[in-house]
Amino acid sequence: MNKKLLLINDMAGYGKVALSAMIPVLSHLKYEIFNLPTALVSNTLDYGSFDILETTGYMKNTLEVWDKLGFSFDAISTGFIVSEEQTELITDFCTKQSKKGTLIFTDPIMGDDGHLYNGVTEDTVRLMRRLIGAADYIVPNYTEAVCLAGAEYRAEGLTIEQYHGIIDALRSLGASSVVITSAVVLGSDKKAVVGYDSKCGSYFDISFDEIPVRFPGTGDIFSAVMIGRILDGGSLREAVHSAMDSVYRMIDANKDNADKYKGIPLEMCLGLLDADAM
């Protein structure tokens, strides 16, 4: 029977990000997908003008209904969270589900390029530390990792050994396996993904060549592929490598698109996920 996966993230009306990106990817990988939107967003934020409808009340009511109906999931993935109230709600839900054996994947979306996003406060960071403490797998980027670990962001990057220290700090908060994306490696002309697999008790790092274009939603595609490969029985390193290769192929195939703000046109690209299926 296909595994049941709940995605907690925002839903964009125009653009392939968050739920709009993860649902088609994980559906293509043959998982039974359910979703709980944290917000309805008019379009990707890259366009500069947008509207966001927060759904906290709906989320509370939905979780109460699901509890009464006895719904359960094999895994839960959390992404963009709009408010501190939502963070507390999702943390409590994930903590309870984790105790029942549900796998928890968390992408602690809070910032990038050394800066926290507008509206992200120290209280948000504190609550996010609680949420990652309930997670089996966390996928922060470099900025989010140092923020959660209480370390200093350095534009020139860190050594691999220093990233291991950041990972140890995140694991001390309760996170099991850690994947740091977009890691700037000191003294290298490449970026890397640096991780720790709690199942085998080992660190790993995989460098990559960066295609100099930006598409929103590529982090969501990365997370979706990684989750799918892990649920399929792959090791964390294998899952990360598969996710990196998939995202690279999708960016490369669409690098000349005129409107990159709407993200990767996934309807045309899902076949690229099959090239390295395990």
mmCIF file of C-alpha atoms in Angstrom:
data_model
loop_
_atom_site.group_PDB
_atom_site.id
_atom_site.type_symbol
_atom_site.label_atom_id
_atom_site.label_comp_id
_atom_site.label_asym_id
_atom_site.label_seq_id
_atom_site.Cartn_x
_atom_site.Cartn_y
_atom_site.Cartn_z
ATOM 1 C CA MET A 1 0.000 0.000 0.000
ATOM 2 C CA ASN A 2 1.267 3.471 -0.866
ATOM 3 C CA LYS A 3 2.523 5.515 2.060
ATOM 4 C CA LYS A 4 0.321 8.434 3.156
ATOM 5 C CA LEU A 5 2.113 11.772 3.354
ATOM 6 C CA LEU A 6 0.750 15.025 4.792
ATOM 7 C CA LEU A 7 2.241 18.265 3.471
ATOM 8 C CA ILE A 8 1.899 21.367 5.679
ATOM 9 C CA ASN A 9 2.901 24.378 3.602
ATOM 10 C CA ASP A 10 1.455 27.370 1.747
ATOM 11 C CA MET A 11 -0.422 27.152 -1.556
ATOM 12 C CA ALA A 12 0.337 29.604 -4.354
ATOM 13 C CA GLY A 13 -2.358 30.332 -6.908
ATOM 14 C CA TYR A 14 0.155 31.330 -9.587
ATOM 15 C CA GLY A 15 3.570 29.691 -9.553
ATOM 16 C CA LYS A 16 5.124 26.345 -8.708
ATOM 17 C CA VAL A 17 6.266 26.732 -5.114
ATOM 18 C CA ALA A 18 5.465 25.043 -1.790
ATOM 19 C CA LEU A 19 2.393 22.787 -2.151
ATOM 20 C CA SER A 20 2.103 23.627 -5.864
ATOM 21 C CA ALA A 21 5.586 22.158 -6.362
ATOM 22 C CA MET A 22 5.619 19.323 -3.844
ATOM 23 C CA ILE A 23 2.246 17.741 -4.648
ATOM 24 C CA PRO A 24 3.013 16.943 -8.319
ATOM 25 C CA VAL A 25 6.516 15.661 -7.517
ATOM 26 C CA LEU A 26 5.424 13.333 -4.720
ATOM 27 C CA SER A 27 2.329 12.239 -6.641
ATOM 28 C CA HIS A 28 4.604 11.289 -9.550
ATOM 29 C CA LEU A 29 6.666 9.258 -7.079
ATOM 30 C CA LYS A 30 3.467 7.315 -6.257
ATOM 31 C CA TYR A 31 2.722 8.570 -2.744
ATOM 32 C CA GLU A 32 -0.773 9.270 -1.436
ATOM 33 C CA ILE A 33 -0.657 13.010 -0.788
ATOM 34 C CA PHE A 34 -2.761 15.096 1.603
ATOM 35 C CA ASN A 35 -2.270 18.770 2.438
ATOM 36 C CA LEU A 36 -2.910 21.363 5.127
ATOM 37 C CA PRO A 37 -2.264 24.877 3.753
ATOM 38 C CA THR A 38 -0.770 27.414 6.159
ATOM 39 C CA ALA A 39 -1.690 30.255 3.807
ATOM 40 C CA LEU A 40 -3.183 30.931 0.393
ATOM 41 C CA VAL A 41 -0.811 33.103 -1.618
ATOM 42 C CA SER A 42 -1.881 34.901 -4.794
ATOM 43 C CA ASN A 43 1.410 34.241 -6.615
ATOM 44 C CA THR A 44 5.114 33.748 -5.982
ATOM 45 C CA LEU A 45 6.586 36.645 -4.041
ATOM 46 C CA ASP A 46 9.206 37.328 -6.729
ATOM 47 C CA TYR A 47 6.660 39.342 -8.716
ATOM 48 C CA GLY A 48 6.789 42.011 -5.994
ATOM 49 C CA SER A 49 3.026 42.386 -5.580
ATOM 50 C CA PHE A 50 1.035 39.657 -3.844
ATOM 51 C CA ASP A 51 -1.704 38.878 -1.354
ATOM 52 C CA ILE A 52 -1.587 36.313 1.474
ATOM 53 C CA LEU A 53 -4.559 34.822 3.325
ATOM 54 C CA GLU A 54 -3.509 33.215 6.620
ATOM 55 C CA THR A 55 -5.405 30.009 7.429
ATOM 56 C CA THR A 56 -4.719 29.454 11.137
ATOM 57 C CA GLY A 57 -8.386 29.116 12.102
ATOM 58 C CA TYR A 58 -8.998 26.653 9.298
ATOM 59 C CA MET A 59 -5.932 24.643 10.355
ATOM 60 C CA LYS A 60 -7.138 24.387 13.965
ATOM 61 C CA ASN A 61 -10.590 23.249 12.927
ATOM 62 C CA THR A 62 -9.233 20.810 10.364
ATOM 63 C CA LEU A 63 -6.887 19.124 12.825
ATOM 64 C CA GLU A 64 -9.768 18.734 15.291
ATOM 65 C CA VAL A 65 -11.953 17.156 12.590
ATOM 66 C CA TRP A 66 -9.152 14.846 11.462
ATOM 67 C CA ASP A 67 -8.555 13.762 15.064
ATOM 68 C CA LYS A 68 -12.238 12.864 15.476
ATOM 69 C CA LEU A 69 -12.188 10.949 12.207
ATOM 70 C CA GLY A 70 -9.026 9.087 13.201
ATOM 71 C CA PHE A 71 -6.964 10.086 10.161
ATOM 72 C CA SER A 72 -3.297 9.080 10.305
ATOM 73 C CA PHE A 73 -0.208 9.551 8.142
ATOM 74 C CA ASP A 74 3.037 7.692 7.567
ATOM 75 C CA ALA A 75 4.980 10.944 7.276
ATOM 76 C CA ILE A 76 4.459 14.685 7.699
ATOM 77 C CA SER A 77 6.411 17.445 5.966
ATOM 78 C CA THR A 78 6.314 21.029 7.243
ATOM 79 C CA GLY A 79 7.366 24.090 5.268
ATOM 80 C CA PHE A 80 6.368 27.771 5.293
ATOM 81 C CA ILE A 81 4.651 28.794 8.547
ATOM 82 C CA VAL A 82 2.997 32.202 8.683
ATOM 83 C CA SER A 83 2.840 33.046 12.404
ATOM 84 C CA GLU A 84 4.027 32.114 15.873
ATOM 85 C CA GLU A 85 0.548 30.739 16.610
ATOM 86 C CA GLN A 86 0.830 28.413 13.629
ATOM 87 C CA THR A 87 4.307 27.321 14.711
ATOM 88 C CA GLU A 88 2.972 26.296 18.130
ATOM 89 C CA LEU A 89 -0.017 24.520 16.568
ATOM 90 C CA ILE A 90 2.139 22.560 14.101
ATOM 91 C CA THR A 91 4.781 21.739 16.728
ATOM 92 C CA ASP A 92 2.184 20.273 19.082
ATOM 93 C CA PHE A 93 0.608 18.278 16.243
ATOM 94 C CA CYS A 94 3.940 16.933 14.969
ATOM 95 C CA THR A 95 5.117 16.051 18.485
ATOM 96 C CA LYS A 96 1.982 13.966 19.081
ATOM 97 C CA GLN A 97 2.231 12.307 15.669
ATOM 98 C CA SER A 98 5.928 11.538 16.145
ATOM 99 C CA LYS A 99 5.125 9.620 19.335
ATOM 100 C CA LYS A 100 2.811 7.443 17.226
ATOM 101 C CA GLY A 101 5.662 6.579 14.856
ATOM 102 C CA THR A 102 5.001 9.129 12.106
ATOM 103 C CA LEU A 103 8.150 10.374 10.359
ATOM 104 C CA ILE A 104 8.526 14.164 10.589
ATOM 105 C CA PHE A 105 10.353 16.208 7.933
ATOM 106 C CA THR A 106 10.840 19.929 8.613
ATOM 107 C CA ASP A 107 12.070 22.689 6.326
ATOM 108 C CA PRO A 108 12.472 25.602 8.782
ATOM 109 C CA ILE A 109 11.791 28.389 6.284
ATOM 110 C CA MET A 110 12.940 31.621 7.944
ATOM 111 C CA GLY A 111 15.520 33.388 5.792
ATOM 112 C CA ASP A 112 18.309 33.308 3.214
ATOM 113 C CA ASP A 113 21.540 35.057 2.256
ATOM 114 C CA GLY A 114 22.297 35.943 5.874
ATOM 115 C CA HIS A 115 18.964 37.652 6.596
ATOM 116 C CA LEU A 116 15.701 36.554 8.194
ATOM 117 C CA TYR A 117 12.551 37.179 6.201
ATOM 118 C CA ASN A 118 10.275 40.076 7.139
ATOM 119 C CA GLY A 119 8.052 39.118 10.056
ATOM 120 C CA VAL A 120 10.385 36.432 11.425
ATOM 121 C CA THR A 121 11.096 37.340 15.058
ATOM 122 C CA GLU A 122 13.271 35.887 17.791
ATOM 123 C CA ASP A 123 10.118 34.251 19.169
ATOM 124 C CA THR A 124 9.631 32.598 15.774
ATOM 125 C CA VAL A 125 13.195 31.262 15.915
ATOM 126 C CA ARG A 126 12.654 30.000 19.465
ATOM 127 C CA LEU A 127 9.465 28.187 18.467
ATOM 128 C CA MET A 128 11.130 26.783 15.358
ATOM 129 C CA ARG A 129 13.800 25.255 17.587
ATOM 130 C CA ARG A 130 10.969 23.378 19.325
ATOM 131 C CA LEU A 131 9.592 22.183 15.994
ATOM 132 C CA ILE A 132 12.910 20.851 14.707
ATOM 133 C CA GLY A 133 13.243 19.054 18.035
ATOM 134 C CA ALA A 134 10.286 16.898 17.005
ATOM 135 C CA ALA A 135 11.703 16.171 13.543
ATOM 136 C CA ASP A 136 13.398 13.073 12.176
ATOM 137 C CA TYR A 137 14.834 15.076 9.262
ATOM 138 C CA ILE A 138 15.425 18.828 9.002
ATOM 139 C CA VAL A 139 16.461 20.701 5.844
ATOM 140 C CA PRO A 140 17.601 24.237 6.711
ATOM 141 C CA ASN A 141 19.634 26.345 4.323
ATOM 142 C CA TYR A 142 22.926 27.854 5.505
ATOM 143 C CA THR A 143 21.260 31.005 6.904
ATOM 144 C CA GLU A 144 18.575 29.081 8.774
ATOM 145 C CA ALA A 145 21.057 26.547 10.136
ATOM 146 C CA VAL A 146 23.336 29.116 11.763
ATOM 147 C CA CYS A 147 20.338 31.061 13.068
ATOM 148 C CA LEU A 148 18.818 28.006 14.732
ATOM 149 C CA ALA A 149 22.208 26.960 16.110
ATOM 150 C CA GLY A 150 22.889 30.444 17.513
ATOM 151 C CA ALA A 151 26.028 30.737 15.377
ATOM 152 C CA GLU A 152 27.418 33.564 13.234
ATOM 153 C CA TYR A 153 26.622 33.837 9.525
ATOM 154 C CA ARG A 154 29.751 34.444 7.479
ATOM 155 C CA ALA A 155 29.370 35.450 3.853
ATOM 156 C CA GLU A 156 32.694 33.784 2.988
ATOM 157 C CA GLY A 157 31.348 30.521 4.344
ATOM 158 C CA LEU A 158 32.468 27.890 6.846
ATOM 159 C CA THR A 159 34.763 24.882 6.716
ATOM 160 C CA ILE A 160 33.190 21.435 6.485
ATOM 161 C CA GLU A 161 34.278 20.817 10.090
ATOM 162 C CA GLN A 162 32.488 23.995 11.189
ATOM 163 C CA TYR A 163 29.331 22.793 9.435
ATOM 164 C CA HIS A 164 29.644 19.585 11.429
ATOM 165 C CA GLY A 165 29.631 21.753 14.554
ATOM 166 C CA ILE A 166 26.455 23.493 13.375
ATOM 167 C CA ILE A 167 24.869 20.095 12.752
ATOM 168 C CA ASP A 168 25.848 18.933 16.250
ATOM 169 C CA ALA A 169 24.216 22.041 17.720
ATOM 170 C CA LEU A 170 20.994 21.373 15.789
ATOM 171 C CA ARG A 171 20.988 17.743 16.881
ATOM 172 C CA SER A 172 21.374 18.873 20.498
ATOM 173 C CA LEU A 173 17.994 20.590 20.044
ATOM 174 C CA GLY A 174 16.441 17.204 19.270
ATOM 175 C CA ALA A 175 16.695 16.943 15.478
ATOM 176 C CA SER A 176 17.830 13.499 14.327
ATOM 177 C CA SER A 177 19.152 13.770 10.764
ATOM 178 C CA VAL A 178 20.217 17.138 9.353
ATOM 179 C CA VAL A 179 20.691 18.400 5.783
ATOM 180 C CA ILE A 180 22.122 21.904 5.294
ATOM 181 C CA THR A 181 21.512 23.162 1.766
ATOM 182 C CA SER A 182 23.319 25.959 -0.112
ATOM 183 C CA ALA A 183 26.285 25.631 2.216
ATOM 184 C CA VAL A 184 29.016 28.118 1.296
ATOM 185 C CA VAL A 185 32.297 26.243 1.803
ATOM 186 C CA LEU A 186 35.237 28.397 2.881
ATOM 187 C CA GLY A 187 38.025 28.410 0.312
ATOM 188 C CA SER A 188 35.982 26.631 -2.349
ATOM 189 C CA ASP A 189 34.444 27.931 -5.556
ATOM 190 C CA LYS A 190 31.560 25.508 -5.146
ATOM 191 C CA LYS A 191 28.626 25.235 -2.784
ATOM 192 C CA ALA A 192 27.687 22.013 -1.059
ATOM 193 C CA VAL A 193 24.979 20.162 0.786
ATOM 194 C CA VAL A 194 26.306 19.039 4.166
ATOM 195 C CA GLY A 195 24.454 16.487 6.252
ATOM 196 C CA TYR A 196 24.330 13.955 9.037
ATOM 197 C CA ASP A 197 22.494 10.641 8.774
ATOM 198 C CA SER A 198 21.418 9.472 12.226
ATOM 199 C CA LYS A 199 20.701 5.960 10.924
ATOM 200 C CA CYS A 200 24.337 5.270 10.112
ATOM 201 C CA GLY A 201 25.845 7.875 12.440
ATOM 202 C CA SER A 202 27.939 9.617 9.792
ATOM 203 C CA TYR A 203 28.417 13.036 8.208
ATOM 204 C CA PHE A 204 28.518 13.604 4.468
ATOM 205 C CA ASP A 205 28.977 16.479 2.040
ATOM 206 C CA ILE A 206 28.203 16.704 -1.673
ATOM 207 C CA SER A 207 29.427 19.678 -3.693
ATOM 208 C CA PHE A 208 27.587 21.016 -6.715
ATOM 209 C CA ASP A 209 27.989 23.387 -9.641
ATOM 210 C CA GLU A 210 25.517 26.241 -9.474
ATOM 211 C CA ILE A 211 23.608 27.247 -12.609
ATOM 212 C CA PRO A 212 23.473 31.078 -12.431
ATOM 213 C CA VAL A 213 19.685 31.478 -12.652
ATOM 214 C CA ARG A 214 17.066 31.621 -9.923
ATOM 215 C CA PHE A 215 13.735 29.830 -9.863
ATOM 216 C CA PRO A 216 11.460 30.021 -6.806
ATOM 217 C CA GLY A 217 10.383 26.622 -5.541
ATOM 218 C CA THR A 218 13.560 24.653 -6.233
ATOM 219 C CA GLY A 219 14.033 24.096 -2.490
ATOM 220 C CA ASP A 220 10.531 22.612 -2.334
ATOM 221 C CA ILE A 221 11.337 20.288 -5.243
ATOM 222 C CA PHE A 222 14.560 19.271 -3.488
ATOM 223 C CA SER A 223 12.679 18.470 -0.272
ATOM 224 C CA ALA A 224 9.965 16.544 -2.118
ATOM 225 C CA VAL A 225 12.428 14.335 -3.993
ATOM 226 C CA MET A 226 14.505 13.753 -0.853
ATOM 227 C CA ILE A 227 11.431 12.754 1.148
ATOM 228 C CA GLY A 228 10.235 10.452 -1.610
ATOM 229 C CA ARG A 229 13.572 8.658 -1.897
ATOM 230 C CA ILE A 230 13.838 8.221 1.891
ATOM 231 C CA LEU A 231 10.313 6.794 2.126
ATOM 232 C CA ASP A 232 11.309 4.457 -0.715
ATOM 233 C CA GLY A 233 14.059 3.034 1.476
ATOM 234 C CA GLY A 234 17.113 4.961 0.327
ATOM 235 C CA SER A 235 19.828 6.275 2.625
ATOM 236 C CA LEU A 236 19.867 9.993 3.390
ATOM 237 C CA ARG A 237 23.002 10.537 1.277
ATOM 238 C CA GLU A 238 21.416 8.701 -1.674
ATOM 239 C CA ALA A 239 18.195 10.683 -1.257
ATOM 240 C CA VAL A 240 20.052 14.006 -1.122
ATOM 241 C CA HIS A 241 22.138 13.112 -4.175
ATOM 242 C CA SER A 242 18.978 12.183 -6.098
ATOM 243 C CA ALA A 243 17.299 15.444 -5.081
ATOM 244 C CA MET A 244 20.323 17.507 -6.110
ATOM 245 C CA ASP A 245 20.536 15.793 -9.504
ATOM 246 C CA SER A 246 16.790 16.205 -10.131
ATOM 247 C CA VAL A 247 16.813 19.914 -9.308
ATOM 248 C CA TYR A 248 19.933 20.464 -11.440
ATOM 249 C CA ARG A 249 18.337 18.770 -14.466
ATOM 250 C CA MET A 250 15.122 20.781 -14.064
ATOM 251 C CA ILE A 251 16.959 24.111 -13.775
ATOM 252 C CA ASP A 252 19.210 23.256 -16.720
ATOM 253 C CA ALA A 253 16.223 22.316 -18.900
ATOM 254 C CA ASN A 254 14.444 25.601 -18.118
ATOM 255 C CA LYS A 255 17.299 28.085 -17.694
ATOM 256 C CA ASP A 256 16.281 30.040 -20.798
ATOM 257 C CA ASN A 257 12.608 30.445 -19.795
ATOM 258 C CA ALA A 258 11.437 34.050 -20.137
ATOM 259 C CA ASP A 259 9.374 34.128 -16.916
ATOM 260 C CA LYS A 260 11.363 32.445 -14.171
ATOM 261 C CA TYR A 261 9.300 34.042 -11.385
ATOM 262 C CA LYS A 262 6.591 31.397 -11.727
ATOM 263 C CA GLY A 263 9.059 28.604 -11.006
ATOM 264 C CA ILE A 264 9.796 25.346 -12.814
ATOM 265 C CA PRO A 265 6.942 24.234 -15.141
ATOM 266 C CA LEU A 266 6.674 20.846 -13.475
ATOM 267 C CA GLU A 267 4.043 19.447 -15.826
ATOM 268 C CA MET A 268 6.752 19.328 -18.498
ATOM 269 C CA CYS A 269 9.552 18.069 -16.236
ATOM 270 C CA LEU A 270 8.307 15.197 -14.077
ATOM 271 C CA GLY A 271 9.942 12.666 -16.409
ATOM 272 C CA LEU A 272 13.316 14.044 -15.308
ATOM 273 C CA LEU A 273 12.678 12.527 -11.869
ATOM 274 C CA ASP A 274 12.879 9.032 -13.326
ATOM 275 C CA ALA A 275 16.468 9.338 -14.558
ATOM 276 C CA ASP A 276 17.967 8.407 -11.174
ATOM 277 C CA ALA A 277 15.085 6.541 -9.540
ATOM 278 C CA MET A 278 16.380 4.000 -7.090
#
